[in-house]
mmCIF file of C-alpha atoms in Angstrom:
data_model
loop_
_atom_site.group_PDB
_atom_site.id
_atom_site.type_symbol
_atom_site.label_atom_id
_atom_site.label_comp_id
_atom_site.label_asym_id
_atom_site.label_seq_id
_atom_site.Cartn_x
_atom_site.Cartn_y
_atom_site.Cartn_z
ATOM 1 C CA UNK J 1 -145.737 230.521 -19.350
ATOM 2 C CA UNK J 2 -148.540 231.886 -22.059
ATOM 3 C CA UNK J 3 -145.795 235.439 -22.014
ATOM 4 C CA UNK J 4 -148.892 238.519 -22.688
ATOM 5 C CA UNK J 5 -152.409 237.389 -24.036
ATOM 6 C CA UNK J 6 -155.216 239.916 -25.044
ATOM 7 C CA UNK J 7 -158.858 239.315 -25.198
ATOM 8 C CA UNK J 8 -160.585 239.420 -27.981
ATOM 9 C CA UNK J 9 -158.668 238.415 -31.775
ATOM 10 C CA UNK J 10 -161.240 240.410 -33.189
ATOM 11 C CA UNK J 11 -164.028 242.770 -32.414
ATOM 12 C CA UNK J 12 -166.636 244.925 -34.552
ATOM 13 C CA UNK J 13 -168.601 248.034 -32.615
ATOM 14 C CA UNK J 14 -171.390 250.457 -33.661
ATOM 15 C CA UNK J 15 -170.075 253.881 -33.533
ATOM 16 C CA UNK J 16 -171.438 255.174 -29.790
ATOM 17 C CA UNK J 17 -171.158 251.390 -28.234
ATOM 18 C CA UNK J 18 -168.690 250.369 -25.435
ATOM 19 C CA UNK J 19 -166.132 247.859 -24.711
ATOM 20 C CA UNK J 20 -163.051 246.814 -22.739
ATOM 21 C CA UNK J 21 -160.001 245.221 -24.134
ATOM 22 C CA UNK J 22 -158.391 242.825 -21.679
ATOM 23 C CA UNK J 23 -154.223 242.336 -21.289
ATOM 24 C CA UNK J 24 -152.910 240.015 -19.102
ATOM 25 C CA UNK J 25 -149.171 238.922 -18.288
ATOM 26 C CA UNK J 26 -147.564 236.166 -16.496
ATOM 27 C CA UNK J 27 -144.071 237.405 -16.277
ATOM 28 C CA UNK J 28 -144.580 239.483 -12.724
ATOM 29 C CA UNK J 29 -143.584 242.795 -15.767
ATOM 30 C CA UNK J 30 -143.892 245.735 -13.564
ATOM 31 C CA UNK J 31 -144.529 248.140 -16.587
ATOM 32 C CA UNK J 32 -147.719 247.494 -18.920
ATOM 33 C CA UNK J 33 -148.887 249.397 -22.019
ATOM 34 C CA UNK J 34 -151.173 249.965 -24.849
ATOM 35 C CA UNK J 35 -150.572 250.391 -28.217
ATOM 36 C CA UNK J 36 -152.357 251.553 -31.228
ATOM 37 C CA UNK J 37 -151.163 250.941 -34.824
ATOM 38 C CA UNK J 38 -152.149 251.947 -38.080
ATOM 39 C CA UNK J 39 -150.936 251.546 -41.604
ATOM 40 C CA UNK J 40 -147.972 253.916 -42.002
ATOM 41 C CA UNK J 41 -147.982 255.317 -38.287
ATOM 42 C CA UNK J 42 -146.027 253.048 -36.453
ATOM 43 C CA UNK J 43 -146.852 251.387 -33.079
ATOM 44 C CA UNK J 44 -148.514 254.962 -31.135
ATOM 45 C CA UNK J 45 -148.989 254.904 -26.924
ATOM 46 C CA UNK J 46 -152.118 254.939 -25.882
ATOM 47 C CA UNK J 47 -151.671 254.986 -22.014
ATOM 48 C CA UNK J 48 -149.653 252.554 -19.594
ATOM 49 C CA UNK J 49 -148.635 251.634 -16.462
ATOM 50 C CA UNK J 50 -145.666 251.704 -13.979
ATOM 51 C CA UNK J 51 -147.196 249.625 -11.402
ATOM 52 C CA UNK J 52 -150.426 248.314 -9.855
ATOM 53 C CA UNK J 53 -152.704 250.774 -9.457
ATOM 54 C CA UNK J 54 -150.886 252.889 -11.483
ATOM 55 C CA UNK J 55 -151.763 254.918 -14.834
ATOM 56 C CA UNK J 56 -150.380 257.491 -17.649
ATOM 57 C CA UNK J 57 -150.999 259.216 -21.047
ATOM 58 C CA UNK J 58 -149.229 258.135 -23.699
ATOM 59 C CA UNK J 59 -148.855 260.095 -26.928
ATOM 60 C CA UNK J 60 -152.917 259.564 -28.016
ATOM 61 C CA UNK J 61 -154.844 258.890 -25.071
ATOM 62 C CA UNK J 62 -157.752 260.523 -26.004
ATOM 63 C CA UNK J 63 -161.201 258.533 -26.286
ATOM 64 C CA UNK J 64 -159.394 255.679 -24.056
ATOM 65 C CA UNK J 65 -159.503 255.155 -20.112
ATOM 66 C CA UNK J 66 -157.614 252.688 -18.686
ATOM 67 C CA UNK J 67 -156.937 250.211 -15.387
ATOM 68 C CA UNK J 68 -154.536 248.524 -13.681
ATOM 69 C CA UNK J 69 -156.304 247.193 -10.667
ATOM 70 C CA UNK J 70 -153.681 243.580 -10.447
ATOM 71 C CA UNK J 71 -150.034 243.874 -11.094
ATOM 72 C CA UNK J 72 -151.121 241.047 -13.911
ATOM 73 C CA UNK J 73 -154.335 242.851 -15.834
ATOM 74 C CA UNK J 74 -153.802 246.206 -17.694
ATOM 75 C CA UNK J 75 -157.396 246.973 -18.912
ATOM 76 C CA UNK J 76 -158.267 249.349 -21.982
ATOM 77 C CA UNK J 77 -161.833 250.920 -22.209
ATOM 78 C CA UNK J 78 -163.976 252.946 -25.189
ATOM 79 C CA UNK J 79 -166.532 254.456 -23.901
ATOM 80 C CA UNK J 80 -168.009 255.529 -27.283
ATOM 81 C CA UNK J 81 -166.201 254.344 -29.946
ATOM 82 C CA UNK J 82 -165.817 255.867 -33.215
ATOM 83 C CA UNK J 83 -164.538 255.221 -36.697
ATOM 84 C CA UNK J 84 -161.772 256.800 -36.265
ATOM 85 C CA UNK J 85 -160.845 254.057 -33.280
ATOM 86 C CA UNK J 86 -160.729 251.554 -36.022
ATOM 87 C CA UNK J 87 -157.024 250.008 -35.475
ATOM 88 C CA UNK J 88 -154.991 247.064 -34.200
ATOM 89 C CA UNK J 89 -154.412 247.202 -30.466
ATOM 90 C CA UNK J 90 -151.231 245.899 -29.136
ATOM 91 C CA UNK J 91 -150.604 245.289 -25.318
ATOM 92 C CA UNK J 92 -146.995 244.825 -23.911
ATOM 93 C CA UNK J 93 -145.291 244.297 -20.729
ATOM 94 C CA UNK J 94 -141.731 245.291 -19.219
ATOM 95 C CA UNK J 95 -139.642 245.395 -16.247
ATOM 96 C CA UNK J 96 -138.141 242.714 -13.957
ATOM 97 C CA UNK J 97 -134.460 244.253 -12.458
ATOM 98 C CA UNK J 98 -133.098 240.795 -14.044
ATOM 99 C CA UNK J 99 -134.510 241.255 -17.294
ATOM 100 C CA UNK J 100 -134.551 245.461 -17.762
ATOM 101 C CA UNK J 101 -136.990 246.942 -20.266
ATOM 102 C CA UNK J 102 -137.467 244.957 -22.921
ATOM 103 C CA UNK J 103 -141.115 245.143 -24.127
ATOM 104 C CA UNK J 104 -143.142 241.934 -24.442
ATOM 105 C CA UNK J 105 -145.914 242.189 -27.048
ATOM 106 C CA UNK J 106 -149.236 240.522 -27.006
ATOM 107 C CA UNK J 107 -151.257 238.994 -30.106
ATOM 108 C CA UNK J 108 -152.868 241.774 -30.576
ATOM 109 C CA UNK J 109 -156.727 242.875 -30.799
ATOM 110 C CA UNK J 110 -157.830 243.875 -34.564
ATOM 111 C CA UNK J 111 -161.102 246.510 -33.894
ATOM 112 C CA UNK J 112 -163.490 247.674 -36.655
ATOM 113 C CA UNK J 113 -166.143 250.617 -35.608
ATOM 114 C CA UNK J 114 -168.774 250.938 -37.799
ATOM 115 C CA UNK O 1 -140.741 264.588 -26.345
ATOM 116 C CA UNK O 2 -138.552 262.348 -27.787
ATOM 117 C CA UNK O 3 -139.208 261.885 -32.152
ATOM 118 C CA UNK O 4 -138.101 258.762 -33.982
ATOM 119 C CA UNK O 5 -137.255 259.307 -38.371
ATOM 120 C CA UNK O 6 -136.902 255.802 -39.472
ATOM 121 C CA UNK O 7 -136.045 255.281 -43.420
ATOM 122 C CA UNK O 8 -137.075 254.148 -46.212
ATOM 123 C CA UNK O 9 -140.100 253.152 -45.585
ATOM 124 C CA UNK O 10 -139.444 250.267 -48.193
ATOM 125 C CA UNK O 11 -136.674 248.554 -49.183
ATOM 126 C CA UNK O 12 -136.629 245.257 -51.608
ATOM 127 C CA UNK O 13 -133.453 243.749 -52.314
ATOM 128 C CA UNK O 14 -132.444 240.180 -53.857
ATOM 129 C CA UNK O 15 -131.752 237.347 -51.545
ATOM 130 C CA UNK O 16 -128.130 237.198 -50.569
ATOM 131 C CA UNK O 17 -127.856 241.354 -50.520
ATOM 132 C CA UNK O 18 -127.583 243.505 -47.082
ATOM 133 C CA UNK O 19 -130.121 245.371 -46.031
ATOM 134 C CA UNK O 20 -129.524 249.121 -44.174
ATOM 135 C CA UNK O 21 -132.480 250.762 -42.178
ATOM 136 C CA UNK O 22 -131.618 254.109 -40.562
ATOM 137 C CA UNK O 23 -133.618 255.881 -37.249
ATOM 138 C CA UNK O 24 -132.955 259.693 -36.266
ATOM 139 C CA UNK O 25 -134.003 260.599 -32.983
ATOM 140 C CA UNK O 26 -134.130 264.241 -31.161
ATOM 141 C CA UNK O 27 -133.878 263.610 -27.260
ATOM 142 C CA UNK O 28 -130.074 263.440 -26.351
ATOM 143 C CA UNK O 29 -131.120 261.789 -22.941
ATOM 144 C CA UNK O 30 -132.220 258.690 -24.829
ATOM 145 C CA UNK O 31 -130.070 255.603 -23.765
ATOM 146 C CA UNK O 32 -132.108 252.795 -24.910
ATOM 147 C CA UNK O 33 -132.651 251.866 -28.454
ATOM 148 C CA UNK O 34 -134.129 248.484 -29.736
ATOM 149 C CA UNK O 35 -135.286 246.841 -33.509
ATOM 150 C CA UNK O 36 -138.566 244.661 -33.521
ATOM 151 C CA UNK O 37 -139.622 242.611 -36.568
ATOM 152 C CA UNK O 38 -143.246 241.914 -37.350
ATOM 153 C CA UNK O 39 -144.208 239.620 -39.399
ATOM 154 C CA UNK O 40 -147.888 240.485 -41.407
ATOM 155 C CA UNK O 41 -150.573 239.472 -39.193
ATOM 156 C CA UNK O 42 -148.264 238.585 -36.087
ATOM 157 C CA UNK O 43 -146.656 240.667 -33.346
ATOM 158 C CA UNK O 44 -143.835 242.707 -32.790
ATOM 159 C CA UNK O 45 -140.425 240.779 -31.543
ATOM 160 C CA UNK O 46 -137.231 242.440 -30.560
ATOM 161 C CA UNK O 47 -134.438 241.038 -32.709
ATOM 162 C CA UNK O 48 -131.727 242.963 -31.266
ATOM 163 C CA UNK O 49 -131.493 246.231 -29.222
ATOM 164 C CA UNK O 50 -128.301 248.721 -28.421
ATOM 165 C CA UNK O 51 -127.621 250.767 -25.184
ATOM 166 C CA UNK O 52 -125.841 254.070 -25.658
ATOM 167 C CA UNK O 53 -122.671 252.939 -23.484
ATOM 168 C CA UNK O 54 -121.623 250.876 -26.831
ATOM 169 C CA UNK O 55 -121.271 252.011 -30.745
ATOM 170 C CA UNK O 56 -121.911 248.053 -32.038
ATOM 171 C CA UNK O 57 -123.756 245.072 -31.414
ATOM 172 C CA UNK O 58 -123.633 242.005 -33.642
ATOM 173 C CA UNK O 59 -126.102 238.947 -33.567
ATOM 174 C CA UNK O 60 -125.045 236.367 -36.280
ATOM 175 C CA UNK O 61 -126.469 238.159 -39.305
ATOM 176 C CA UNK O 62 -128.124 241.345 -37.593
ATOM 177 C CA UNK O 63 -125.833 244.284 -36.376
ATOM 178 C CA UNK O 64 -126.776 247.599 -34.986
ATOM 179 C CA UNK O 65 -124.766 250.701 -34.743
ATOM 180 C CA UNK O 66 -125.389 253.828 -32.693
ATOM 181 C CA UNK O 67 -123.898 257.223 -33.246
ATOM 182 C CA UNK O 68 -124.961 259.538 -30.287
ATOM 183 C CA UNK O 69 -123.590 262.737 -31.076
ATOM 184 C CA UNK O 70 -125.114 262.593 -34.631
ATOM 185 C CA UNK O 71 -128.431 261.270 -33.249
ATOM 186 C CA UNK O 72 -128.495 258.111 -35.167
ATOM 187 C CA UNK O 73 -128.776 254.425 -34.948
ATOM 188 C CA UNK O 74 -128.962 251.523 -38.065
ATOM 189 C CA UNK O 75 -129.700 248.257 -38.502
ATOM 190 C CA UNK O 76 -128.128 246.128 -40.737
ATOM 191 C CA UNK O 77 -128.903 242.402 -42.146
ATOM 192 C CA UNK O 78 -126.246 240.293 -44.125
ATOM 193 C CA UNK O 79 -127.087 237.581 -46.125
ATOM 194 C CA UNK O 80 -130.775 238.254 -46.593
ATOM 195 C CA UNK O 81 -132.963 235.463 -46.784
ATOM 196 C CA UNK O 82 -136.945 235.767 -47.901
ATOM 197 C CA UNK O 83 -137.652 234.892 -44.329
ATOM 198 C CA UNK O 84 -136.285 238.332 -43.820
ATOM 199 C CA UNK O 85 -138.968 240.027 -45.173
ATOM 200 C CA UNK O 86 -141.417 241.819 -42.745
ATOM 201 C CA UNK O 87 -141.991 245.697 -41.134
ATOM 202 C CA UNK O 88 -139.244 246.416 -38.657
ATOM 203 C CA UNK O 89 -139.373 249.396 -36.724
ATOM 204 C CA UNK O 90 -136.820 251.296 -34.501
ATOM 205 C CA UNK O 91 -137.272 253.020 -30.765
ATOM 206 C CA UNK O 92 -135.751 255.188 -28.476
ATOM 207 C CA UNK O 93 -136.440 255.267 -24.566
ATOM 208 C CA UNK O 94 -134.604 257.068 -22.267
ATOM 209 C CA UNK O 95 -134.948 254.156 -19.856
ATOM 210 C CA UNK O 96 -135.894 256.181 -16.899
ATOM 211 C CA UNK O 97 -138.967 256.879 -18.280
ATOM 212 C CA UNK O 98 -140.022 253.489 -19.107
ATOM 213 C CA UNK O 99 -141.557 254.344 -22.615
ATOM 214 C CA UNK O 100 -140.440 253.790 -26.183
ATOM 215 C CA UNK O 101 -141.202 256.176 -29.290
ATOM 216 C CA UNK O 102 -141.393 253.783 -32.692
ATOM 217 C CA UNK O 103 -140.467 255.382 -35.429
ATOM 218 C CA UNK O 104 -143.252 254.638 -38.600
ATOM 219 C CA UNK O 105 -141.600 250.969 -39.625
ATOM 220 C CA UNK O 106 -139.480 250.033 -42.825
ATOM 221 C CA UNK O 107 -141.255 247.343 -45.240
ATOM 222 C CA UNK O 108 -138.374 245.013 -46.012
ATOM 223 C CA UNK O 109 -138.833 242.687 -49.290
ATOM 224 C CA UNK O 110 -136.551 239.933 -49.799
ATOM 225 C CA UNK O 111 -136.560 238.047 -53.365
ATOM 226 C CA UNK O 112 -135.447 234.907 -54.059
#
């Protein structure tokens, strides 16, 4: 049971390039999300997920899209990053009715944009 | 939407000494309030987390209190240890909405 995994550790854009940050979960969590955080601002939602195929705004969801296309995956996507997209990432997972809400946090993914 | 006030946003104490970090929060619909510790470089872990059908929850050295008609919730740690020492941050969910608001995180500094 490897809990919620992210992919990458680390990751350095150009300002304008693309990427996709991958979250996956093994605990059949209903509820996915994405996190940013910054020194001094607290964990901030980016979007997340009630359910497969499912998707929301968070509090700063601009400059982010996001999929949930398996119950398992909850993908995050820059489509041109910028500097200001420099953060730590944090996935998490919730929801079985056994377990309730308590969120499950991933390793997290540490981004630099140039 | 729902706002989280967590204070201070440092505290050092010596090891042995308790340890009180305090959350505000506006939405009166929020039920659901939990305490994660994160350790520098590693990620956030719920130590302990309160529902708003009780005032008190204890866990060995860790205890959490909720006032709802004042808005409030603390944490409290006995016995510090240096092992203590990390960011913890507070949240509030009103669970049918599945989402938590952190408030900004307390550094906690423990000295031997």
């Amino acid at each position: 049971n490897a809990g919620v995994t992210q992919t990458p550790k680390f990751r350095v854009l150009k300002t304008g390039q693309s990427m996709t940050l991958l979250c996956a979960q093994d605990m059949n969590h209903e509820y996915m999300y994405w996190y940013r955080q910054d020194p001094g601002m607290g964990l901030r939602l980016i979007h997340y997920s009630v359910g497969e195929g499912t998707t929301a705004k968070g509090e700063v969801p601009d400059g982010y899209n996001v999929s949930r296309l398996k119950k398992q995956n909850f993908l995050l996507g820059l489509e041109s990053a910028a500097p200001s997209q420099t953060s730590v990432y944090f996935c998490a997972s919730s929801y079985t009715p056994i377990e309730g809400d308590t969120q499950y946090f991933g390793p997290g993914t540490r981004l630099t944009v140039l | 939407g729902e706002n989280v006030e967590q204070h201070p946003s440092t505290l050092s104490v010596q090891e042995g000494d308790s340890a009180v970090i305090k959350c505000t929060y506006s939405d009166s619909a929020s039920n659901y309030f939990p305490w994660y510790k994160q350790e520098l470089g590693k990620r956030p872990q719920l130590i302990i987390d309160i529902r708003s059908n009780v005032g008190e929850k204890k866990d060995q050295r860790i205890a959490v209190t909720l006032n709802k008609t004042a808005k409030h919730f603390s944490l409290h740690i006995t016995e510090t240890q240096p092992e203590d020492s990390a960011v913890y941050f507070c949240a509030a969910s009103n669970a049918g909405y599945s989402t938590l608001t952190f408030g900004k995180g307390t550094m906690l500094l423990v000295s031997p």
